[in-house]
Amino acid sequence: MKLFRREPEAEADVRPTLLGVVTLMFLLLFFLLATSSGQRLGVVDLRLAAPGEAPPLPHAGLVKSVVVSLQPSAARVEFEVATTDIASSADTRELRAIDVPSSGDRVDLAALLAALETVHRIDGSQERAEVRPSPEVSTATLLAVLDVVRGSSQAPLFPRVSLQ
Amino acid sequence: MKRFRRREEQASVGLDVGALAPMVDMMTLLLVFLLRTYSTELAPTPPSGPFALAPTSSEESRQGGIEILVATDAIYVDGQRIAAWDYAGTEGVVKPLYDRLLASRTKARAEVHADGTVPWRRLGRVLATAQAAGMEELAIVGGYRGSL
């Protein structure tokens, strides 16, 4: 029986292969470092309301409109809610507002997110929101608020944002 | 002596596979990190003065178009200085920017790179000017600050 037993094969030397991989990685690293920059860009598409533009057709869901009034260190979420689902009733809308407090000298983004999620829970089909920044609001604050209003790709809130 | 020397030589020949494997792992991790955080799109900067894009969590990438850079002191279009804020008035369209955008109306999209400290009273004027000049698509570009 011993005669038919296979002799254990000598292990293949994988070092040259691994060294090749490491060398390739090194080359790729240098190539990447030479051709790219450390700052990745992100683009926020906007819709700017034209002067005198007619308002969009009313939304069919419960939340008719969402407006975020933005100050440098505070915000206010105003939304119009239909108090009945009978579409023909003209005077059944109610304007509600949620004041977002400041966090230090900035807008409390967590509180803003909670306010917008509250509105989104009422009517998840509403995708539009309008942001009205005051003249002194910085671009950094505006972009941070736009990120919150749009939501993430996993949990979108109001992806169609317009600026007034 | 000879016997001892031969043993030492045999121990130091080549690299051990166990030492190479973690190196490959590290390289792979570095590559993934670089691919996620680095970008081949170079952010435009003004020739002088401080400039820092506002952070954003948007992962959408640039789609081309006219590049408007709004710094704290001036406005640049495609790298060319167009107007200084000190001489651009306080309201309405920014006339030099409007003229420059009208001259390049072959592009219908404008991407605005604004310094994070620029107030809305200026950024809003730039966006309104671009819209008045016929730009159909507008976008603000920020520095991506998302997680890996």
mmCIF file of C-alpha atoms in Angstrom:
data_model
loop_
_atom_site.group_PDB
_atom_site.id
_atom_site.type_symbol
_atom_site.label_atom_id
_atom_site.label_comp_id
_atom_site.label_asym_id
_atom_site.label_seq_id
_atom_site.Cartn_x
_atom_site.Cartn_y
_atom_site.Cartn_z
ATOM 1 C CA MET A 1 0.000 0.000 0.000
ATOM 2 C CA LYS A 2 2.795 2.327 0.805
ATOM 3 C CA LEU A 3 3.962 2.019 -2.752
ATOM 4 C CA PHE A 4 0.765 3.643 -4.067
ATOM 5 C CA ARG A 5 0.633 6.447 -1.548
ATOM 6 C CA ARG A 6 1.272 9.760 -3.213
ATOM 7 C CA GLU A 7 4.294 11.665 -2.177
ATOM 8 C CA PRO A 8 3.352 15.111 -0.793
ATOM 9 C CA GLU A 9 3.890 17.709 -3.484
ATOM 10 C CA ALA A 10 6.348 20.446 -2.832
ATOM 11 C CA GLU A 11 4.574 23.730 -2.015
ATOM 12 C CA ALA A 12 4.676 26.210 -4.857
ATOM 13 C CA ASP A 13 6.702 29.332 -4.104
ATOM 14 C CA VAL A 14 4.173 32.199 -4.000
ATOM 15 C CA ARG A 15 6.706 34.882 -3.123
ATOM 16 C CA PRO A 16 7.345 36.055 -6.704
ATOM 17 C CA THR A 17 3.588 36.413 -7.264
ATOM 18 C CA LEU A 18 3.117 38.359 -4.034
ATOM 19 C CA LEU A 19 6.067 40.583 -4.825
ATOM 20 C CA GLY A 20 4.543 41.307 -8.221
ATOM 21 C CA VAL A 21 1.263 42.307 -6.583
ATOM 22 C CA VAL A 22 3.036 44.564 -4.095
ATOM 23 C CA THR A 23 5.009 46.228 -6.883
ATOM 24 C CA LEU A 24 1.828 46.826 -8.871
ATOM 25 C CA MET A 25 0.145 48.310 -5.800
ATOM 26 C CA PHE A 26 3.101 50.636 -5.283
ATOM 27 C CA LEU A 27 2.892 51.817 -8.866
ATOM 28 C CA LEU A 28 -0.874 52.330 -8.594
ATOM 29 C CA LEU A 29 -0.404 54.299 -5.365
ATOM 30 C CA PHE A 30 2.113 56.660 -6.924
ATOM 31 C CA PHE A 31 -0.055 57.050 -10.012
ATOM 32 C CA LEU A 32 -3.092 57.895 -7.895
ATOM 33 C CA LEU A 33 -1.183 60.338 -5.715
ATOM 34 C CA ALA A 34 0.258 62.075 -8.760
ATOM 35 C CA THR A 35 -2.981 62.430 -10.696
ATOM 36 C CA SER A 36 -5.533 63.226 -8.015
ATOM 37 C CA SER A 37 -6.166 65.767 -5.314
ATOM 38 C CA GLY A 38 -7.086 65.213 -1.695
ATOM 39 C CA GLN A 39 -10.313 67.151 -2.019
ATOM 40 C CA ARG A 40 -13.245 65.315 -3.519
ATOM 41 C CA LEU A 41 -16.055 67.516 -4.821
ATOM 42 C CA GLY A 42 -19.773 67.131 -4.290
ATOM 43 C CA VAL A 43 -22.368 68.874 -6.442
ATOM 44 C CA VAL A 44 -25.739 70.149 -5.231
ATOM 45 C CA ASP A 45 -28.118 70.794 -8.111
ATOM 46 C CA LEU A 46 -30.359 73.769 -7.581
ATOM 47 C CA ARG A 47 -33.543 75.190 -8.866
ATOM 48 C CA LEU A 48 -33.818 78.927 -8.608
ATOM 49 C CA ALA A 49 -37.296 80.427 -8.739
ATOM 50 C CA ALA A 50 -37.488 82.937 -11.573
ATOM 51 C CA PRO A 51 -38.870 86.381 -10.731
ATOM 52 C CA GLY A 52 -42.623 86.420 -11.270
ATOM 53 C CA GLU A 53 -42.722 82.673 -11.808
ATOM 54 C CA ALA A 54 -46.126 81.095 -11.257
ATOM 55 C CA PRO A 55 -46.225 78.720 -8.283
ATOM 56 C CA PRO A 56 -46.241 74.999 -9.105
ATOM 57 C CA LEU A 57 -49.489 73.094 -9.216
ATOM 58 C CA PRO A 58 -50.673 72.107 -5.747
ATOM 59 C CA HIS A 59 -49.422 68.787 -4.524
ATOM 60 C CA ALA A 60 -52.044 66.057 -4.333
ATOM 61 C CA GLY A 61 -50.924 64.762 -0.939
ATOM 62 C CA LEU A 62 -51.587 66.102 2.531
ATOM 63 C CA VAL A 63 -48.580 68.418 2.747
ATOM 64 C CA LYS A 64 -49.116 71.113 0.157
ATOM 65 C CA SER A 65 -45.904 73.089 0.576
ATOM 66 C CA VAL A 66 -42.766 73.111 2.692
ATOM 67 C CA VAL A 67 -40.758 76.285 3.266
ATOM 68 C CA VAL A 68 -37.552 76.524 5.287
ATOM 69 C CA SER A 69 -36.793 80.100 6.305
ATOM 70 C CA LEU A 70 -33.140 80.295 7.152
ATOM 71 C CA GLN A 71 -31.309 82.743 9.404
ATOM 72 C CA PRO A 72 -27.559 82.545 10.155
ATOM 73 C CA SER A 73 -28.221 80.794 13.468
ATOM 74 C CA ALA A 74 -31.858 79.687 13.364
ATOM 75 C CA ALA A 75 -34.429 78.253 11.003
ATOM 76 C CA ARG A 76 -38.189 77.869 10.754
ATOM 77 C CA VAL A 77 -40.004 75.108 8.908
ATOM 78 C CA GLU A 78 -43.420 76.155 7.661
ATOM 79 C CA PHE A 79 -45.697 73.690 5.964
ATOM 80 C CA GLU A 80 -49.232 73.823 4.698
ATOM 81 C CA VAL A 81 -51.299 70.784 5.549
ATOM 82 C CA ALA A 82 -54.676 69.833 4.150
ATOM 83 C CA THR A 83 -56.989 69.073 7.040
ATOM 84 C CA THR A 84 -59.251 67.015 4.822
ATOM 85 C CA ASP A 85 -58.596 64.728 1.900
ATOM 86 C CA ILE A 86 -61.538 66.141 -0.082
ATOM 87 C CA ALA A 87 -59.764 67.851 -2.955
ATOM 88 C CA SER A 88 -62.599 70.228 -3.813
ATOM 89 C CA SER A 89 -62.567 71.974 -0.449
ATOM 90 C CA ALA A 90 -60.734 75.248 -0.881
ATOM 91 C CA ASP A 91 -60.414 76.416 2.715
ATOM 92 C CA THR A 92 -59.211 73.322 4.455
ATOM 93 C CA ARG A 93 -55.537 74.098 4.689
ATOM 94 C CA GLU A 94 -53.689 74.852 7.829
ATOM 95 C CA LEU A 95 -50.307 76.544 8.053
ATOM 96 C CA ARG A 96 -48.101 74.970 10.677
ATOM 97 C CA ALA A 97 -44.618 75.947 11.734
ATOM 98 C CA ILE A 98 -41.766 74.381 13.640
ATOM 99 C CA ASP A 99 -39.074 76.669 15.008
ATOM 100 C CA VAL A 100 -35.591 75.209 14.867
ATOM 101 C CA PRO A 101 -33.383 76.484 17.670
ATOM 102 C CA SER A 102 -29.771 77.494 17.309
ATOM 103 C CA SER A 103 -26.900 75.366 18.513
ATOM 104 C CA GLY A 104 -24.323 77.896 19.669
ATOM 105 C CA ASP A 105 -24.086 80.364 16.803
ATOM 106 C CA ARG A 106 -25.250 77.841 14.193
ATOM 107 C CA VAL A 107 -28.470 76.276 13.068
ATOM 108 C CA ASP A 108 -29.146 73.080 14.998
ATOM 109 C CA LEU A 109 -29.054 70.659 12.071
ATOM 110 C CA ALA A 110 -30.218 67.705 14.158
ATOM 111 C CA ALA A 111 -33.308 69.657 15.234
ATOM 112 C CA LEU A 112 -33.908 70.742 11.637
ATOM 113 C CA LEU A 113 -33.686 67.122 10.504
ATOM 114 C CA ALA A 114 -36.173 66.089 13.199
ATOM 115 C CA ALA A 115 -38.586 68.844 12.094
ATOM 116 C CA LEU A 116 -38.346 67.846 8.436
ATOM 117 C CA GLU A 117 -38.798 64.168 9.288
ATOM 118 C CA THR A 118 -41.975 65.130 11.133
ATOM 119 C CA VAL A 119 -43.302 66.784 7.973
ATOM 120 C CA HIS A 120 -42.149 63.866 5.844
ATOM 121 C CA ARG A 121 -44.021 61.420 8.055
ATOM 122 C CA ILE A 122 -47.264 63.312 7.404
ATOM 123 C CA ASP A 123 -46.873 63.029 3.642
ATOM 124 C CA GLY A 124 -44.007 60.989 2.265
ATOM 125 C CA SER A 125 -44.956 61.729 -1.324
ATOM 126 C CA GLN A 126 -44.117 65.437 -1.099
ATOM 127 C CA GLU A 127 -40.694 65.910 -2.694
ATOM 128 C CA ARG A 128 -40.543 69.679 -3.065
ATOM 129 C CA ALA A 129 -39.247 72.129 -0.516
ATOM 130 C CA GLU A 130 -38.313 75.758 -0.751
ATOM 131 C CA VAL A 131 -35.387 77.260 1.132
ATOM 132 C CA ARG A 132 -35.415 80.997 1.798
ATOM 133 C CA PRO A 133 -32.054 82.118 3.146
ATOM 134 C CA SER A 134 -31.633 85.555 4.684
ATOM 135 C CA PRO A 135 -28.917 87.753 3.101
ATOM 136 C CA GLU A 136 -26.347 87.072 5.817
ATOM 137 C CA VAL A 137 -26.526 83.277 5.672
ATOM 138 C CA SER A 138 -23.142 81.874 4.666
ATOM 139 C CA THR A 139 -22.638 79.374 1.857
ATOM 140 C CA ALA A 140 -21.419 76.799 4.384
ATOM 141 C CA THR A 141 -24.653 77.101 6.397
ATOM 142 C CA LEU A 142 -26.749 77.017 3.229
ATOM 143 C CA LEU A 143 -25.081 73.861 1.916
ATOM 144 C CA ALA A 144 -25.376 72.142 5.299
ATOM 145 C CA VAL A 145 -29.100 72.967 5.396
ATOM 146 C CA LEU A 146 -29.586 71.865 1.767
ATOM 147 C CA ASP A 147 -27.973 68.517 2.635
ATOM 148 C CA VAL A 148 -30.440 68.074 5.494
ATOM 149 C CA VAL A 149 -33.468 69.126 3.434
ATOM 150 C CA ARG A 150 -32.565 66.811 0.542
ATOM 151 C CA GLY A 151 -31.844 63.918 2.866
ATOM 152 C CA SER A 152 -29.497 61.074 2.044
ATOM 153 C CA SER A 153 -29.698 58.616 -0.822
ATOM 154 C CA GLN A 154 -30.830 55.950 1.658
ATOM 155 C CA ALA A 155 -33.450 58.197 3.293
ATOM 156 C CA PRO A 156 -34.448 61.024 0.962
ATOM 157 C CA LEU A 157 -36.631 63.786 2.396
ATOM 158 C CA PHE A 158 -37.261 66.593 -0.082
ATOM 159 C CA PRO A 159 -34.851 66.052 -3.002
ATOM 160 C CA ARG A 160 -36.401 68.759 -5.199
ATOM 161 C CA VAL A 161 -35.201 71.899 -3.465
ATOM 162 C CA SER A 162 -35.650 75.387 -4.826
ATOM 163 C CA LEU A 163 -34.080 78.563 -3.531
ATOM 164 C CA GLN A 164 -35.951 81.827 -3.212
ATOM 165 C CA MET B 1 32.138 27.509 11.917
ATOM 166 C CA LYS B 2 31.192 26.525 8.411
ATOM 167 C CA ARG B 3 28.171 24.680 9.637
ATOM 168 C CA PHE B 4 26.919 27.642 11.603
ATOM 169 C CA ARG B 5 27.418 30.071 8.672
ATOM 170 C CA ARG B 6 25.420 27.896 6.342
ATOM 171 C CA ARG B 7 22.494 27.844 8.762
ATOM 172 C CA GLU B 8 22.486 31.659 9.090
ATOM 173 C CA GLU B 9 22.549 32.106 5.319
ATOM 174 C CA GLN B 10 19.633 29.745 4.860
ATOM 175 C CA ALA B 11 17.523 31.656 7.404
ATOM 176 C CA SER B 12 17.993 35.030 5.724
ATOM 177 C CA VAL B 13 17.380 34.024 2.121
ATOM 178 C CA GLY B 14 14.389 35.829 0.486
ATOM 179 C CA LEU B 15 11.230 37.205 2.052
ATOM 180 C CA ASP B 16 8.890 35.203 4.143
ATOM 181 C CA VAL B 17 5.350 34.804 2.742
ATOM 182 C CA GLY B 18 3.990 35.638 6.179
ATOM 183 C CA ALA B 19 5.655 39.043 5.980
ATOM 184 C CA LEU B 20 4.398 39.812 2.471
ATOM 185 C CA ALA B 21 0.717 39.071 3.058
ATOM 186 C CA PRO B 22 0.117 41.934 5.552
ATOM 187 C CA MET B 23 1.955 44.268 3.165
ATOM 188 C CA VAL B 24 -0.452 43.362 0.368
ATOM 189 C CA ASP B 25 -3.366 43.889 2.763
ATOM 190 C CA MET B 26 -2.065 47.333 3.746
ATOM 191 C CA MET B 27 -1.580 48.322 0.123
ATOM 192 C CA THR B 28 -5.109 47.227 -0.729
ATOM 193 C CA LEU B 29 -6.514 49.236 2.177
ATOM 194 C CA LEU B 30 -4.489 52.291 1.139
ATOM 195 C CA LEU B 31 -5.697 51.962 -2.433
ATOM 196 C CA VAL B 32 -9.350 51.710 -1.382
ATOM 197 C CA PHE B 33 -8.916 54.715 0.936
ATOM 198 C CA LEU B 34 -7.335 56.782 -1.815
ATOM 199 C CA LEU B 35 -9.943 55.807 -4.386
ATOM 200 C CA ARG B 36 -12.731 56.798 -1.968
ATOM 201 C CA THR B 37 -11.289 60.087 -0.759
ATOM 202 C CA TYR B 38 -9.201 61.385 -3.626
ATOM 203 C CA SER B 39 -10.572 62.845 -6.787
ATOM 204 C CA THR B 40 -9.196 63.469 -10.236
ATOM 205 C CA GLU B 41 -11.335 66.620 -10.460
ATOM 206 C CA LEU B 42 -9.122 69.439 -9.356
ATOM 207 C CA ALA B 43 -11.022 72.118 -7.450
ATOM 208 C CA PRO B 44 -10.437 75.583 -8.903
ATOM 209 C CA THR B 45 -8.931 78.174 -6.614
ATOM 210 C CA PRO B 46 -8.458 81.913 -7.022
ATOM 211 C CA PRO B 47 -4.905 83.061 -7.796
ATOM 212 C CA SER B 48 -4.627 84.832 -4.448
ATOM 213 C CA GLY B 49 -6.351 85.006 -1.119
ATOM 214 C CA PRO B 50 -7.875 82.340 1.080
ATOM 215 C CA PHE B 51 -10.484 80.024 -0.425
ATOM 216 C CA ALA B 52 -12.229 77.034 1.107
ATOM 217 C CA LEU B 53 -15.231 75.254 -0.343
ATOM 218 C CA ALA B 54 -18.147 74.638 1.983
ATOM 219 C CA PRO B 55 -18.520 70.985 2.983
ATOM 220 C CA THR B 56 -21.360 68.924 1.571
ATOM 221 C CA SER B 57 -22.505 65.325 1.845
ATOM 222 C CA SER B 58 -23.693 65.218 -1.764
ATOM 223 C CA GLU B 59 -21.959 62.456 -3.709
ATOM 224 C CA GLU B 60 -23.019 63.727 -7.117
ATOM 225 C CA SER B 61 -20.067 64.465 -9.335
ATOM 226 C CA ARG B 62 -19.490 67.387 -11.643
ATOM 227 C CA GLN B 63 -21.170 67.364 -15.026
ATOM 228 C CA GLY B 64 -19.227 70.099 -16.740
ATOM 229 C CA GLY B 65 -20.444 73.513 -17.732
ATOM 230 C CA ILE B 66 -19.236 76.999 -16.990
ATOM 231 C CA GLU B 67 -17.173 77.205 -13.835
ATOM 232 C CA ILE B 68 -18.015 80.249 -11.712
ATOM 233 C CA LEU B 69 -15.783 80.782 -8.720
ATOM 234 C CA VAL B 70 -17.109 83.102 -6.021
ATOM 235 C CA ALA B 71 -14.333 84.195 -3.695
ATOM 236 C CA THR B 72 -14.611 86.670 -0.850
ATOM 237 C CA ASP B 73 -13.092 89.451 -2.955
ATOM 238 C CA ALA B 74 -14.014 88.702 -6.567
ATOM 239 C CA ILE B 75 -15.801 86.510 -9.107
ATOM 240 C CA TYR B 76 -13.929 84.328 -11.599
ATOM 241 C CA VAL B 77 -15.298 82.532 -14.655
ATOM 242 C CA ASP B 78 -13.279 79.619 -16.030
ATOM 243 C CA GLY B 79 -10.227 80.947 -14.198
ATOM 244 C CA GLN B 80 -10.539 84.511 -15.454
ATOM 245 C CA ARG B 81 -11.235 87.347 -13.016
ATOM 246 C CA ILE B 82 -14.498 88.983 -14.007
ATOM 247 C CA ALA B 83 -15.515 91.387 -11.269
ATOM 248 C CA ALA B 84 -14.389 92.548 -7.849
ATOM 249 C CA TRP B 85 -17.105 92.672 -5.202
ATOM 250 C CA ASP B 86 -16.070 96.203 -4.235
ATOM 251 C CA TYR B 87 -17.157 97.418 -7.684
ATOM 252 C CA ALA B 88 -20.064 95.050 -8.304
ATOM 253 C CA GLY B 89 -22.744 97.116 -6.568
ATOM 254 C CA THR B 90 -24.975 95.790 -3.825
ATOM 255 C CA GLU B 91 -28.018 94.424 -5.617
ATOM 256 C CA GLY B 92 -29.334 93.276 -8.973
ATOM 257 C CA VAL B 93 -27.405 91.310 -11.556
ATOM 258 C CA VAL B 94 -23.618 91.526 -11.631
ATOM 259 C CA LYS B 95 -23.176 93.187 -15.027
ATOM 260 C CA PRO B 96 -19.641 91.971 -15.925
ATOM 261 C CA LEU B 97 -20.635 88.414 -15.006
ATOM 262 C CA TYR B 98 -23.859 88.705 -16.992
ATOM 263 C CA ASP B 99 -21.941 89.873 -20.090
ATOM 264 C CA ARG B 100 -19.356 87.134 -19.741
ATOM 265 C CA LEU B 101 -22.016 84.417 -19.377
ATOM 266 C CA LEU B 102 -23.977 85.778 -22.318
ATOM 267 C CA ALA B 103 -20.814 85.499 -24.412
ATOM 268 C CA SER B 104 -20.512 81.817 -23.592
ATOM 269 C CA ARG B 105 -24.081 80.712 -24.014
ATOM 270 C CA THR B 106 -23.092 77.540 -25.790
ATOM 271 C CA LYS B 107 -23.102 75.972 -22.347
ATOM 272 C CA ALA B 108 -26.408 75.861 -20.516
ATOM 273 C CA ARG B 109 -25.053 74.674 -17.191
ATOM 274 C CA ALA B 110 -23.131 76.638 -14.589
ATOM 275 C CA GLU B 111 -21.392 75.210 -11.548
ATOM 276 C CA VAL B 112 -20.707 77.680 -8.769
ATOM 277 C CA HIS B 113 -17.708 77.102 -6.507
ATOM 278 C CA ALA B 114 -18.258 79.454 -3.595
ATOM 279 C CA ASP B 115 -16.110 80.074 -0.565
ATOM 280 C CA GLY B 116 -17.854 78.832 2.573
ATOM 281 C CA THR B 117 -17.955 82.309 4.116
ATOM 282 C CA VAL B 118 -19.572 84.052 1.141
ATOM 283 C CA PRO B 119 -22.990 85.319 2.272
ATOM 284 C CA TRP B 120 -26.214 84.549 0.440
ATOM 285 C CA ARG B 121 -26.650 88.208 -0.576
ATOM 286 C CA ARG B 122 -23.629 87.672 -2.871
ATOM 287 C CA LEU B 123 -24.118 84.028 -3.823
ATOM 288 C CA GLY B 124 -27.781 84.671 -4.566
ATOM 289 C CA ARG B 125 -26.826 87.524 -6.900
ATOM 290 C CA VAL B 126 -24.388 85.279 -8.772
ATOM 291 C CA LEU B 127 -27.011 82.557 -9.166
ATOM 292 C CA ALA B 128 -29.662 85.056 -10.241
ATOM 293 C CA THR B 129 -27.231 86.581 -12.749
ATOM 294 C CA ALA B 130 -26.461 83.142 -14.202
ATOM 295 C CA GLN B 131 -30.157 82.423 -14.472
ATOM 296 C CA ALA B 132 -30.788 85.782 -16.146
ATOM 297 C CA ALA B 133 -28.009 85.012 -18.632
ATOM 298 C CA GLY B 134 -29.832 81.878 -19.724
ATOM 299 C CA MET B 135 -28.208 79.165 -17.660
ATOM 300 C CA GLU B 136 -30.792 76.408 -17.458
ATOM 301 C CA GLU B 137 -29.008 74.265 -14.905
ATOM 302 C CA LEU B 138 -27.328 75.615 -11.812
ATOM 303 C CA ALA B 139 -25.360 73.797 -9.158
ATOM 304 C CA ILE B 140 -23.303 74.653 -6.117
ATOM 305 C CA VAL B 141 -20.089 72.709 -5.697
ATOM 306 C CA GLY B 142 -18.816 71.859 -2.240
ATOM 307 C CA GLY B 143 -16.099 69.726 -0.753
ATOM 308 C CA TYR B 144 -17.351 66.189 -0.151
ATOM 309 C CA ARG B 145 -17.178 65.318 3.524
ATOM 310 C CA GLY B 146 -18.910 61.940 3.470
ATOM 311 C CA SER B 147 -17.639 58.894 5.255
ATOM 312 C CA LEU B 148 -15.757 56.038 3.686
#
